JSON list of C-alpha atoms and ligand atoms in Angstrom, two decimals:
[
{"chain": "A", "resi": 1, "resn": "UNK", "atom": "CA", "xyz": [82.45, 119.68, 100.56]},
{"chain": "A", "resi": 2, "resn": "UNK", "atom": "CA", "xyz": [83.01, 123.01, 102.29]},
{"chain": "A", "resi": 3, "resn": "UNK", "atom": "CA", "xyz": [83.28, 123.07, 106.27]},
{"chain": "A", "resi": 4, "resn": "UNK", "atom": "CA", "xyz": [82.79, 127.15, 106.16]},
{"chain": "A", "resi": 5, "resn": "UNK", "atom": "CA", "xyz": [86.41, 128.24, 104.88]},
{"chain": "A", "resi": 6, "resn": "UNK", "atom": "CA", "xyz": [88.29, 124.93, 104.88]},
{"chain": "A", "resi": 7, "resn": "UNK", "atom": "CA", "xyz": [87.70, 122.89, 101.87]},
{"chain": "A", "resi": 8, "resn": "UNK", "atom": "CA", "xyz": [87.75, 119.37, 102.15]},
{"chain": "A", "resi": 9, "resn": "UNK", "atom": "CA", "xyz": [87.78, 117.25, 98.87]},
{"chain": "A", "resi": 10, "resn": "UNK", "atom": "CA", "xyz": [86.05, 113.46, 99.92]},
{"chain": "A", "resi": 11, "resn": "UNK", "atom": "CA", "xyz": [87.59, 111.49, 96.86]},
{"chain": "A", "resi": 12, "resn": "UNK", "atom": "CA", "xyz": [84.61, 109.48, 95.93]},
{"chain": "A", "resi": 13, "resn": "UNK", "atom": "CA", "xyz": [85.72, 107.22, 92.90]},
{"chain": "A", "resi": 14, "resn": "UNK", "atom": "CA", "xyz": [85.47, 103.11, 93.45]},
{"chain": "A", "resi": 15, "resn": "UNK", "atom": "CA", "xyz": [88.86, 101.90, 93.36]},
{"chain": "A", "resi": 16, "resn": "UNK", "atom": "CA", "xyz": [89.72, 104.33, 96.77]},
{"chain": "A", "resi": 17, "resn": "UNK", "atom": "CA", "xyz": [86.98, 103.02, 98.57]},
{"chain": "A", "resi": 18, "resn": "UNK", "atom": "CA", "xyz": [88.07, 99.51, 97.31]},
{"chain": "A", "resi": 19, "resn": "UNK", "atom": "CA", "xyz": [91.68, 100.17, 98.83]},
{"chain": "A", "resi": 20, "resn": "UNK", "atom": "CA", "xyz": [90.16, 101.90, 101.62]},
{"chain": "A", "resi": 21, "resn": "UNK", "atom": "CA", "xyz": [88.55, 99.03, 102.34]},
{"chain": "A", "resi": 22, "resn": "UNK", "atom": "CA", "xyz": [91.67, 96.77, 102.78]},
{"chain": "A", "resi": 23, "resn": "UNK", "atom": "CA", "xyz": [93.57, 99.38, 105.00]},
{"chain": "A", "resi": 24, "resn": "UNK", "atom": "CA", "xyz": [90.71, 99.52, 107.51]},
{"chain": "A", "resi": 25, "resn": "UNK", "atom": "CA", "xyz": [90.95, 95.43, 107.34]},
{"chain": "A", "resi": 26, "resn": "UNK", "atom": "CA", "xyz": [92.42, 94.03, 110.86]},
{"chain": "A", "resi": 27, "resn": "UNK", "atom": "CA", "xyz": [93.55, 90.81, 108.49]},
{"chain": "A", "resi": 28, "resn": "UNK", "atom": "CA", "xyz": [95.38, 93.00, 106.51]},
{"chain": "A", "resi": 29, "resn": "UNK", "atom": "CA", "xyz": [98.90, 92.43, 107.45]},
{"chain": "A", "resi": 30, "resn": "UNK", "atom": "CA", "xyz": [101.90, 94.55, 106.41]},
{"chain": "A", "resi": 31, "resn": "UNK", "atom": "CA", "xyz": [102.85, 94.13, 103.65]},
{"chain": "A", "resi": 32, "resn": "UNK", "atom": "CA", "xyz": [99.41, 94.46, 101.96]},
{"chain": "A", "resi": 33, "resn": "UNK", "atom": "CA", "xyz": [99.13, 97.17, 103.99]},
{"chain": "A", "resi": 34, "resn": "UNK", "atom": "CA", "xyz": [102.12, 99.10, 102.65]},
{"chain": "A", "resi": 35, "resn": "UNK", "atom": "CA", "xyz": [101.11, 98.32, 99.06]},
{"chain": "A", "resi": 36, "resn": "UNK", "atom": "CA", "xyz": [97.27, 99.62, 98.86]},
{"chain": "A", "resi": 37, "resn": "UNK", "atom": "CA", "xyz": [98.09, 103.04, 100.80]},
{"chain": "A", "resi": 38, "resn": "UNK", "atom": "CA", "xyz": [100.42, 103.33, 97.80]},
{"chain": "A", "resi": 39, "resn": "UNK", "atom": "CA", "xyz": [97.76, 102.97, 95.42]},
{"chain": "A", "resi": 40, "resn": "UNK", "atom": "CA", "xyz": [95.17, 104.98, 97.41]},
{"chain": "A", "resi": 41, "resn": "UNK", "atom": "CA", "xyz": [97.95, 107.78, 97.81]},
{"chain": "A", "resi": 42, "resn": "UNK", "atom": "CA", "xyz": [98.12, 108.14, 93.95]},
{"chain": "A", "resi": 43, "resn": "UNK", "atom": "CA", "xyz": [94.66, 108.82, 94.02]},
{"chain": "A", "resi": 44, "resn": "UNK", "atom": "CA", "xyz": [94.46, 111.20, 96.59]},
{"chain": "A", "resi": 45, "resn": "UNK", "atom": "CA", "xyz": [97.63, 112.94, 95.31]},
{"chain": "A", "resi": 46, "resn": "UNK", "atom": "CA", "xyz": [95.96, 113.26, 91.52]},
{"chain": "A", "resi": 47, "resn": "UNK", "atom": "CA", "xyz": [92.95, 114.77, 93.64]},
{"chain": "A", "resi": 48, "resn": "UNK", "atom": "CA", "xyz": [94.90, 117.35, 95.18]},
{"chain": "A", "resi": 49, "resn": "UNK", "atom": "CA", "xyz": [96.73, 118.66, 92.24]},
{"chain": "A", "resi": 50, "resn": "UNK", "atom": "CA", "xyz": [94.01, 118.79, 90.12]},
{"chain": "A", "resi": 51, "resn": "UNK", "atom": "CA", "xyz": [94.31, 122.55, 90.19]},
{"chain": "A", "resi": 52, "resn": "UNK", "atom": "CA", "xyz": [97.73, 122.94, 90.11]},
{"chain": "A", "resi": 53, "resn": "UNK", "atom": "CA", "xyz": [99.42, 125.25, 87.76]},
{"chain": "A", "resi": 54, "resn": "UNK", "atom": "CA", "xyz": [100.91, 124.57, 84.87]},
{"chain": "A", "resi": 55, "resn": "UNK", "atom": "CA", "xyz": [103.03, 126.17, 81.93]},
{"chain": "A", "resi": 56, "resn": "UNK", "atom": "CA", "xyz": [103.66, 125.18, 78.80]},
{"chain": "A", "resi": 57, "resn": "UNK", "atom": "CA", "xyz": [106.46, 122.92, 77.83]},
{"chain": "A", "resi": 58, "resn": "UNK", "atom": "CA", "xyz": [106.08, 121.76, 74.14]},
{"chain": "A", "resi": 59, "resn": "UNK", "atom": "CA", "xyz": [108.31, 118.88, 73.05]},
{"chain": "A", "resi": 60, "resn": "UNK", "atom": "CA", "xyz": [109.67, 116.59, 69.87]},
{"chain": "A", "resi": 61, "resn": "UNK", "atom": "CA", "xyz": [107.81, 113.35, 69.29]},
{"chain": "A", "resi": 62, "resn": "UNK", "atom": "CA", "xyz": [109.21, 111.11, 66.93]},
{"chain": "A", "resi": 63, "resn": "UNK", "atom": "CA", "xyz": [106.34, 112.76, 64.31]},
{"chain": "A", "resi": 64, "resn": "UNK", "atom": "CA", "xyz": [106.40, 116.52, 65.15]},
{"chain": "A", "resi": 65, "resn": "UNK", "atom": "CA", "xyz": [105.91, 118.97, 68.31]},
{"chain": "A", "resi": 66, "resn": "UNK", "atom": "CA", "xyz": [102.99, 118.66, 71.09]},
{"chain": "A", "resi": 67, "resn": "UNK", "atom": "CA", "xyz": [102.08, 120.88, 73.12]},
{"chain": "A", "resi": 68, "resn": "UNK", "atom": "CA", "xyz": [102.81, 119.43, 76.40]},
{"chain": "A", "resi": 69, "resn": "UNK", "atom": "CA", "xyz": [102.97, 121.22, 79.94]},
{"chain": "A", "resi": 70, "resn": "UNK", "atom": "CA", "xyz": [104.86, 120.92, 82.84]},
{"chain": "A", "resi": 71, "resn": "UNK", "atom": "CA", "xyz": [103.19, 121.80, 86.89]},
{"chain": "A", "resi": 72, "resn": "UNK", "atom": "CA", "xyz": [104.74, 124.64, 87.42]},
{"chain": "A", "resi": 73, "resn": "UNK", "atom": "CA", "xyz": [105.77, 125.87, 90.54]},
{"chain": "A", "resi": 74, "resn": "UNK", "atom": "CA", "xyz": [106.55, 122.31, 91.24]},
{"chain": "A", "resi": 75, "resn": "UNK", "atom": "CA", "xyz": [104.96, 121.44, 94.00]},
{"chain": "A", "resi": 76, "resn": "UNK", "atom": "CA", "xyz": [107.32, 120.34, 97.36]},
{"chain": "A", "resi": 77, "resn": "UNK", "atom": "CA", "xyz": [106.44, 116.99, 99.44]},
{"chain": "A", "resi": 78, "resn": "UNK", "atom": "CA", "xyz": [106.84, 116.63, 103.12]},
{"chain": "A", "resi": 79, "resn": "UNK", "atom": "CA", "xyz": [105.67, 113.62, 105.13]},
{"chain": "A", "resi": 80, "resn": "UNK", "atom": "CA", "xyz": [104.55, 113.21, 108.64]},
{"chain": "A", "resi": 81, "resn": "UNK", "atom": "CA", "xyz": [107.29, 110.92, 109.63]},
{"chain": "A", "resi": 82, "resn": "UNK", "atom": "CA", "xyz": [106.32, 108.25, 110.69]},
{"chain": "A", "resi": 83, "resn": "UNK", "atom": "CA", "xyz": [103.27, 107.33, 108.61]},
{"chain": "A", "resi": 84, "resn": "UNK", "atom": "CA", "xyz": [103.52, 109.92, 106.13]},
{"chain": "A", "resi": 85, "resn": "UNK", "atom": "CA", "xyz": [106.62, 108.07, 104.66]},
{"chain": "A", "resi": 86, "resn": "UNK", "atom": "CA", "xyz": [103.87, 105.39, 103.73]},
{"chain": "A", "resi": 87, "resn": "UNK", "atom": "CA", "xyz": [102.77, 107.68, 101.23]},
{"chain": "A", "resi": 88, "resn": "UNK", "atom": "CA", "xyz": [105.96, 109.32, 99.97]},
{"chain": "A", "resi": 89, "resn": "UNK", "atom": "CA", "xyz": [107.28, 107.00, 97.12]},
{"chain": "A", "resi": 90, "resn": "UNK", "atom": "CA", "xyz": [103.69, 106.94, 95.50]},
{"chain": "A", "resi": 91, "resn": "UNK", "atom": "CA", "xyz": [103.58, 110.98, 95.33]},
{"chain": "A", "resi": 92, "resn": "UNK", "atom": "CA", "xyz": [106.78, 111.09, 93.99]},
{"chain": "A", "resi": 93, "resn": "UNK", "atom": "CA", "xyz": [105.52, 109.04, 90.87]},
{"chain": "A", "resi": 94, "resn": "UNK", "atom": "CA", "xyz": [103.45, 111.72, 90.33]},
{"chain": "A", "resi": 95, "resn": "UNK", "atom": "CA", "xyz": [105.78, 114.55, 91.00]},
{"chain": "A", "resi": 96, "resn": "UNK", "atom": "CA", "xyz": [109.19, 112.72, 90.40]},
{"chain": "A", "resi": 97, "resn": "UNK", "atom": "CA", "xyz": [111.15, 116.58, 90.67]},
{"chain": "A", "resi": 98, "resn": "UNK", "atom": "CA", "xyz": [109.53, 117.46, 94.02]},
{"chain": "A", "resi": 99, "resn": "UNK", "atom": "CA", "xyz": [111.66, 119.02, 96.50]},
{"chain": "A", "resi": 100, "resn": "UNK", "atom": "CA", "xyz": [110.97, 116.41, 99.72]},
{"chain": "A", "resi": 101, "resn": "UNK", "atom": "CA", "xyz": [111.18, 117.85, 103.40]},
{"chain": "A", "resi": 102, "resn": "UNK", "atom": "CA", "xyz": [110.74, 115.79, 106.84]},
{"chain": "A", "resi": 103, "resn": "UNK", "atom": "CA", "xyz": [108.69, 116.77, 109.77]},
{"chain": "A", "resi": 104, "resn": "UNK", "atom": "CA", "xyz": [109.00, 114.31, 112.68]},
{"chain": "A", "resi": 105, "resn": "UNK", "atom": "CA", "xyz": [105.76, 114.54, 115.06]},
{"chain": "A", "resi": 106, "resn": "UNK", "atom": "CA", "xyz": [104.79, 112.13, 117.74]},
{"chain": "A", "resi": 107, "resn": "UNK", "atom": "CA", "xyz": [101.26, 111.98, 119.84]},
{"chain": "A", "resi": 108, "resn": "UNK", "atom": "CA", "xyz": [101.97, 112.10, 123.38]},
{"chain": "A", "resi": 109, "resn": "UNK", "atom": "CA", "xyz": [98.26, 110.76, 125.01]},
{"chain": "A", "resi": 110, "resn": "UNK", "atom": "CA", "xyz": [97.84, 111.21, 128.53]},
{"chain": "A", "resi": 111, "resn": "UNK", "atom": "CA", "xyz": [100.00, 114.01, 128.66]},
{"chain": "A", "resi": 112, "resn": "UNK", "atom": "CA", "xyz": [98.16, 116.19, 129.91]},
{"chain": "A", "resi": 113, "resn": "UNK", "atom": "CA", "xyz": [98.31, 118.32, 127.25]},
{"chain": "A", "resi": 114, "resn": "UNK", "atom": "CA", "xyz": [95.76, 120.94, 126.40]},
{"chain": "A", "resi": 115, "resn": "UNK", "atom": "CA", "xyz": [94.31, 119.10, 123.20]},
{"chain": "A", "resi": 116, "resn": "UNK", "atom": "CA", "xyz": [91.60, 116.43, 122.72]},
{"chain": "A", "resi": 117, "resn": "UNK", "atom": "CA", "xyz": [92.12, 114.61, 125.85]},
{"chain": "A", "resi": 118, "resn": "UNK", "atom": "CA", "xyz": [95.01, 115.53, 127.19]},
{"chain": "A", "resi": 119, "resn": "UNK", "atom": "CA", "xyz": [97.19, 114.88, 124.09]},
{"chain": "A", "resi": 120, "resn": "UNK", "atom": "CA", "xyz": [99.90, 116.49, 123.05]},
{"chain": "A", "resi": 121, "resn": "UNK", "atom": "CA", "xyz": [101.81, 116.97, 120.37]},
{"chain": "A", "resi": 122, "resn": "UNK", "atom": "CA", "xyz": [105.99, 116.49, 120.35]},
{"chain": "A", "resi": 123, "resn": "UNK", "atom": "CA", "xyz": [108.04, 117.92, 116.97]},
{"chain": "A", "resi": 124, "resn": "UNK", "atom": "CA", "xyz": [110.87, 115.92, 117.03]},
{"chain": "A", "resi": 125, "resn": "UNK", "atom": "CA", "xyz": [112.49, 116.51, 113.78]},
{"chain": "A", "resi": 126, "resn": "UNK", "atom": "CA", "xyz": [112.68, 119.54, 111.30]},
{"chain": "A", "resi": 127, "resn": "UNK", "atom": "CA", "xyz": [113.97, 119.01, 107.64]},
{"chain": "A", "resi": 128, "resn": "UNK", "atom": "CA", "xyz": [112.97, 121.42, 105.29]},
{"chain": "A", "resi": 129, "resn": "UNK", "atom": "CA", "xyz": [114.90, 122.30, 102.06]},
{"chain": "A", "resi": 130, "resn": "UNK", "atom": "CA", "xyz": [115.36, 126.30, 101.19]},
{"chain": "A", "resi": 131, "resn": "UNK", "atom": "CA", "xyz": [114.04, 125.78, 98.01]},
{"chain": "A", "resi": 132, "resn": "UNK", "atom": "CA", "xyz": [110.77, 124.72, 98.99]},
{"chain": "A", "resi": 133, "resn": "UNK", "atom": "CA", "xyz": [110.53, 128.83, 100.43]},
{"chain": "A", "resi": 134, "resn": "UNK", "atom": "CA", "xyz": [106.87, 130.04, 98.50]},
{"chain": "A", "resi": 135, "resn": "UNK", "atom": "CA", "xyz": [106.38, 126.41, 97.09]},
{"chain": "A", "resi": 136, "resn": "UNK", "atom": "CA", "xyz": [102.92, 125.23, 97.37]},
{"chain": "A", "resi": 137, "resn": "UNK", "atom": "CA", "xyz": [102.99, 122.48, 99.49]},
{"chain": "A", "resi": 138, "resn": "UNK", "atom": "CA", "xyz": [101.46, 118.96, 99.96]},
{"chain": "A", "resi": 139, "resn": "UNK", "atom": "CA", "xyz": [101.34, 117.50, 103.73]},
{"chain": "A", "resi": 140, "resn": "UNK", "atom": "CA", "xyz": [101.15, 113.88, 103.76]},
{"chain": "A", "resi": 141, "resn": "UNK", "atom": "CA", "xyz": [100.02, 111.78, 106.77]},
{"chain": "A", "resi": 142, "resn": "UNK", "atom": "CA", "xyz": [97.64, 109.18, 106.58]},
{"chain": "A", "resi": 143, "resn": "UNK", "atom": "CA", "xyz": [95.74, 110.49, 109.51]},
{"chain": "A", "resi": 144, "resn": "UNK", "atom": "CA", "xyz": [93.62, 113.49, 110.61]},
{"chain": "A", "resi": 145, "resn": "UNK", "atom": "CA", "xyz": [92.77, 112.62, 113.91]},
{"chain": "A", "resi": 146, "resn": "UNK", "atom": "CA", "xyz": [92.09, 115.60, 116.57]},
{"chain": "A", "resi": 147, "resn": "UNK", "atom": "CA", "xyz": [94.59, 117.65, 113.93]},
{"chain": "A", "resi": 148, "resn": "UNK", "atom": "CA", "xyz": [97.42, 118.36, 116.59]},
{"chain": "A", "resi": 149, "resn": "UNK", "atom": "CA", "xyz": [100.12, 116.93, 114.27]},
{"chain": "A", "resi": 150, "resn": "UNK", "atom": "CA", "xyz": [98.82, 118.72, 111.32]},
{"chain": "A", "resi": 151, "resn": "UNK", "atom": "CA", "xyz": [98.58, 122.30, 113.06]},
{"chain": "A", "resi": 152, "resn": "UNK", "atom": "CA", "xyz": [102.05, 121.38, 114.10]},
{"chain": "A", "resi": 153, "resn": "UNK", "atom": "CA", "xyz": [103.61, 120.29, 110.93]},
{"chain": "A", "resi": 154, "resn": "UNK", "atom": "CA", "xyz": [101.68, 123.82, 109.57]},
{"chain": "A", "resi": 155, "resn": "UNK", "atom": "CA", "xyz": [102.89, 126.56, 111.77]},
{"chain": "A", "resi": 156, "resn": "UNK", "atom": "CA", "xyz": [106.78, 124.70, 110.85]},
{"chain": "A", "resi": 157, "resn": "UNK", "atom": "CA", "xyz": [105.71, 124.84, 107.24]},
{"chain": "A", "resi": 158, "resn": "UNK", "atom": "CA", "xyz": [104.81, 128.64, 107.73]},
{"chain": "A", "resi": 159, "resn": "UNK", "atom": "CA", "xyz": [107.68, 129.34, 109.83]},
{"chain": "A", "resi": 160, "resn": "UNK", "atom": "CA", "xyz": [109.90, 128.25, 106.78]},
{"chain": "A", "resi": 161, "resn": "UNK", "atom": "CA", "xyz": [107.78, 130.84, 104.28]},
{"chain": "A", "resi": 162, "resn": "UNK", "atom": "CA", "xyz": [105.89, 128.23, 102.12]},
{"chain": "A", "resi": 163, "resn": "UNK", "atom": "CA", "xyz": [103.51, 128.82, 100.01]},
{"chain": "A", "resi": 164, "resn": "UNK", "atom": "CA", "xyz": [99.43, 127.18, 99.73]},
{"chain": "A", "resi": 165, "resn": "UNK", "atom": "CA", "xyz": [99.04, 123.92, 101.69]},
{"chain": "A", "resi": 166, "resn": "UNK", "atom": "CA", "xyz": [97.22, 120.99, 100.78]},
{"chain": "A", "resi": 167, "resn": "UNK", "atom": "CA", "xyz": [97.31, 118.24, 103.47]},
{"chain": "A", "resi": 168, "resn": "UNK", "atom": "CA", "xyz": [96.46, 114.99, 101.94]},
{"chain": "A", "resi": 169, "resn": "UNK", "atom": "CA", "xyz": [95.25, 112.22, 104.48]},
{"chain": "A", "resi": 170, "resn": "UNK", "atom": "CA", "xyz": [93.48, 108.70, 104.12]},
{"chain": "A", "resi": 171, "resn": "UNK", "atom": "CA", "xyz": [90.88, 109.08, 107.10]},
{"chain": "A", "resi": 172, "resn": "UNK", "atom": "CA", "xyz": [90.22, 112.74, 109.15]},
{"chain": "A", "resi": 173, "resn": "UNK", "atom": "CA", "xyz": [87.71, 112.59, 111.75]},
{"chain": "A", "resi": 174, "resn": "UNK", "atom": "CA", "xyz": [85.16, 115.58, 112.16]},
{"chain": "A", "resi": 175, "resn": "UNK", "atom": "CA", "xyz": [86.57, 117.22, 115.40]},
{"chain": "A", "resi": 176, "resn": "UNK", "atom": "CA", "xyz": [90.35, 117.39, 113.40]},
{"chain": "A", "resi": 177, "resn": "UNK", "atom": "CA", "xyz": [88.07, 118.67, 110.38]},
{"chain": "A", "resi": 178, "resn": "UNK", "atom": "CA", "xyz": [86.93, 121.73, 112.85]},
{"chain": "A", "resi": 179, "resn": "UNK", "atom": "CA", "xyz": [90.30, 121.94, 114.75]},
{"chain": "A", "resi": 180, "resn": "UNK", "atom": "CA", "xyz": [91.39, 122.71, 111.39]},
{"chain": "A", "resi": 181, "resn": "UNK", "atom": "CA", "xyz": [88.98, 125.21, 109.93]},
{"chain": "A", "resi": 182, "resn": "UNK", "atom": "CA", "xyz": [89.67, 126.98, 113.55]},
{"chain": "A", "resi": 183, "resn": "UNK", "atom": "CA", "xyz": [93.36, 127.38, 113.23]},
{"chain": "A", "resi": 184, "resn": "UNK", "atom": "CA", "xyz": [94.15, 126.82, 109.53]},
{"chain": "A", "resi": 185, "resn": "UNK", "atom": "CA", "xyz": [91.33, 127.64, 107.08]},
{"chain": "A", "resi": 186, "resn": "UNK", "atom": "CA", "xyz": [93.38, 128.15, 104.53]},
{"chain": "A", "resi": 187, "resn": "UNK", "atom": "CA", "xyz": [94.92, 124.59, 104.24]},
{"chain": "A", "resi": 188, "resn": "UNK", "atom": "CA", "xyz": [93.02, 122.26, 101.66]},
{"chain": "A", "resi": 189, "resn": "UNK", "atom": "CA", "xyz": [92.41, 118.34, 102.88]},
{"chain": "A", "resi": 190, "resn": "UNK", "atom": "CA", "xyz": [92.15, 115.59, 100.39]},
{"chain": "A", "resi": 191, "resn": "UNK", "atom": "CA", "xyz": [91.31, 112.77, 102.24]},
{"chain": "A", "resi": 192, "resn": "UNK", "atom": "CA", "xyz": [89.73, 108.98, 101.07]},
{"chain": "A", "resi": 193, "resn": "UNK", "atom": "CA", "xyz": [87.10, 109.64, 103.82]},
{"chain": "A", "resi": 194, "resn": "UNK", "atom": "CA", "xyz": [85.84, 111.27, 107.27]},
{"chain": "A", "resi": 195, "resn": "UNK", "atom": "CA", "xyz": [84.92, 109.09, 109.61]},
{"chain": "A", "resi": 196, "resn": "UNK", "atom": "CA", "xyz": [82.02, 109.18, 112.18]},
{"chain": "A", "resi": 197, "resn": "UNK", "atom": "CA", "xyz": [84.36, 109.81, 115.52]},
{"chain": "A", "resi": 198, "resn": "UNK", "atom": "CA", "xyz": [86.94, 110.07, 117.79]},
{"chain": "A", "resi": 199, "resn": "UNK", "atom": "CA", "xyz": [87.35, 107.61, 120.74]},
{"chain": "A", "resi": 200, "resn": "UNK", "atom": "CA", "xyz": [87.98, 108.49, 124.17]},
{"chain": "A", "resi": 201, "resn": "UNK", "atom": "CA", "xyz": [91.80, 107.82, 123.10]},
{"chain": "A", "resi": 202, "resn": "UNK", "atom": "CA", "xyz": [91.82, 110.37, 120.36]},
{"chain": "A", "resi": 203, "resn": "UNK", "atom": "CA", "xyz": [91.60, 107.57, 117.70]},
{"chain": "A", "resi": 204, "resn": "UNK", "atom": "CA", "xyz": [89.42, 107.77, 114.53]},
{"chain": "A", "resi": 205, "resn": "UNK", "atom": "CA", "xyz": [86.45, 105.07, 114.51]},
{"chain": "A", "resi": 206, "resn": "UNK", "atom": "CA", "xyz": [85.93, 102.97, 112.85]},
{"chain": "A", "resi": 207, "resn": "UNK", "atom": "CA", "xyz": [89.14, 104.23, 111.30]},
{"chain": "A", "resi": 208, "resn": "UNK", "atom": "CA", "xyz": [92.18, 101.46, 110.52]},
{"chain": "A", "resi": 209, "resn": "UNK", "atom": "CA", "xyz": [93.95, 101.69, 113.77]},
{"chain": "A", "resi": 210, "resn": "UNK", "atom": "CA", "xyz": [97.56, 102.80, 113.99]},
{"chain": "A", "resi": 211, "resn": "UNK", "atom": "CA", "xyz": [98.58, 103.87, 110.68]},
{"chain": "A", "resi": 212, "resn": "UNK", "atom": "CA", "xyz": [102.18, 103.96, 111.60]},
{"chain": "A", "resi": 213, "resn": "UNK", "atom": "CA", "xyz": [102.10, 100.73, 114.02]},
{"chain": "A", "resi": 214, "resn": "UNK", "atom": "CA", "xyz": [100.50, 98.99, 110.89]},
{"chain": "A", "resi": 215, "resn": "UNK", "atom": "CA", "xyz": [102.84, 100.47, 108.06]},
{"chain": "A", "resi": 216, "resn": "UNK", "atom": "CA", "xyz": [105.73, 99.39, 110.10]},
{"chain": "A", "resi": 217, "resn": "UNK", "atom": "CA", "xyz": [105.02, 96.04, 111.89]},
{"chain": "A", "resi": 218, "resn": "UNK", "atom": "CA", "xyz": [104.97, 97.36, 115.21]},
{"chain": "A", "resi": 219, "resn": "UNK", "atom": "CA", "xyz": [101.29, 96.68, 115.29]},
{"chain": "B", "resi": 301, "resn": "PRP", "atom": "C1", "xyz": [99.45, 109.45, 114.23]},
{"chain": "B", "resi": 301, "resn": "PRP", "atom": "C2", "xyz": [99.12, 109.72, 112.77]},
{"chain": "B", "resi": 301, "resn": "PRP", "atom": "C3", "xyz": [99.13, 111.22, 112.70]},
{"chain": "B", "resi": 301, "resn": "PRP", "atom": "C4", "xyz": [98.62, 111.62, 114.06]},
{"chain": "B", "resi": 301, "resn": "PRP", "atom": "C5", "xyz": [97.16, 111.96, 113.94]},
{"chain": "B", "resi": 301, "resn": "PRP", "atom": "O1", "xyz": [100.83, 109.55, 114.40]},
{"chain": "B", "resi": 301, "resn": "PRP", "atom": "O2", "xyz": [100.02, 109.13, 111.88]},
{"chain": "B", "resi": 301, "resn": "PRP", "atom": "O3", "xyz": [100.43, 111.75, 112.51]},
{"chain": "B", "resi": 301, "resn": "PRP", "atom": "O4", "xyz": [98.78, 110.47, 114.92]},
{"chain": "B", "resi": 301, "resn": "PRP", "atom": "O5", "xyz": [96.66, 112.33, 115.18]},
{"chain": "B", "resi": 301, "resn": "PRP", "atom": "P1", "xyz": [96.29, 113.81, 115.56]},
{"chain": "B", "resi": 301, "resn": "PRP", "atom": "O6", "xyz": [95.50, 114.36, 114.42]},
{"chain": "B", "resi": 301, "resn": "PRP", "atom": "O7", "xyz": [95.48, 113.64, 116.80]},
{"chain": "B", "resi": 301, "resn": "PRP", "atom": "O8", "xyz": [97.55, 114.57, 115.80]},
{"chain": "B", "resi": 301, "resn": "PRP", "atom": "P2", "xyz": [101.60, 109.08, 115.73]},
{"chain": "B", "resi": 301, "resn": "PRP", "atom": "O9", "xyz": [101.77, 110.22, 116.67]},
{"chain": "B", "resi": 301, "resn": "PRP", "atom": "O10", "xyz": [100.94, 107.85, 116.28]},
{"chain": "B", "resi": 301, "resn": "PRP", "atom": "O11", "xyz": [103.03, 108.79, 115.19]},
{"chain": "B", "resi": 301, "resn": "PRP", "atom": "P3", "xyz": [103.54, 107.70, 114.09]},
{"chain": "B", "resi": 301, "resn": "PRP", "atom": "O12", "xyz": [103.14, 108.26, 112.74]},
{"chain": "B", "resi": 301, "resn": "PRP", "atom": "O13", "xyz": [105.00, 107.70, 114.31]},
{"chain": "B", "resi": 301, "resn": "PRP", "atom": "O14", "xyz": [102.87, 106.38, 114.38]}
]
């Protein structure tokens, strides 16, 4: 699916919608919780590198050489703390090298802020290895909501000279879908679905609820 610029990749295979299904679950309690948005982050992660790039790296097997490759440049991994770290550990199976940098972002609602609402948007921590300087890039938070965090987390991925960003989410809604072809067309989203709405409180419906209240018990 292309939004004008912004491409947005809706993976559409069984066993996501199957795990997306038990995330959006109330019942689903914690644990549960943390172990399918592994599984559905593999997914979504083999989604967005499907078009990464690769050289080749032939090797010994015990019977003669293969031609194997390896992704090359190796792509870096930053979370959304605090429910991008939900999706960290399962990425990293897939891209066990990755250079791994923190952003820290918190929704302030009723802030009177000048985004959806009156919500704003607080950076509260930056940490962001050199080497990931012209490395493409994949942004991990669960949720796309009215996109504050994610235009955030951007313009501090920018700031620090990365290179192409693909922001990998569970749910986006469509008004953080058009915040972001406004202000980042460039960035790719992978994401497990988009949802019909926001509500008045800038949450996605029908959505799962608080990724990070749910990932972490505070729920
Ligand atoms: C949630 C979610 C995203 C953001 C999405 O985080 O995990 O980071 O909101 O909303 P937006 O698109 O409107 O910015 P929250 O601020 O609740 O922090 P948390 O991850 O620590 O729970």
């Amino acid at each position: 699916m292309n939004v004008n610029s912004t491409s947005v990749s809706v993976v559409a295979h069984p066993a996501a919608a199957a795990l997306l299904t038990r995330l959006r679950d109330k019942q689903t309690a914690t644990e549960e919780f943390r172990q399918r948005l592994s599984a559905l982050t593999l997914l979504l992660v083999a989604e967005a590198l499907r078009d990464a790039t690769t050289v080749p790296d032939p090797v010994e097997t015990p019977l003669g050489r293969a031609e194997g490759l390896r992704l090359e440049p190796l792509p870096a991994i930053v979370p959304v703390l605090r429910a991008g770290l939900g999706m960290l550990d399962a990425t990293l199976r897939l891209v066990p090298g990755a250079p791994v940098g923190f952003i820290g972002m918190r929704r302030i609602e009723a802030s009177g802020g000048s985004g959806h609402n009156g919500i704003s948007h607080e950076c509260y921590l930056e940490s962001l290895p050199g080497v990931m300087e012209g490395a493409p890039v994949l942004l991990m938070d669960p949720m796309l909501a009215t996109g504050g965090s994610a235009q955030a987390a951007i313009r501090v991925l920018r700031a620090a000279g990365v290179g192409p960003i693909t922001m990998v989410c569970v749910l986006a809604a469509p008004e953080g879908v058009a915040s972001m072809q406004r202000t980042a067309p460039d960035v790719r989203i992978v994401t497990a679905a988009v949802d019909s709405r926001l509500d008045e409180r800038a949450f996605i419906v029908p959505g799962l609820g608080d990724a990070g209240d749910r990932l972490y018990g505070s729920a």
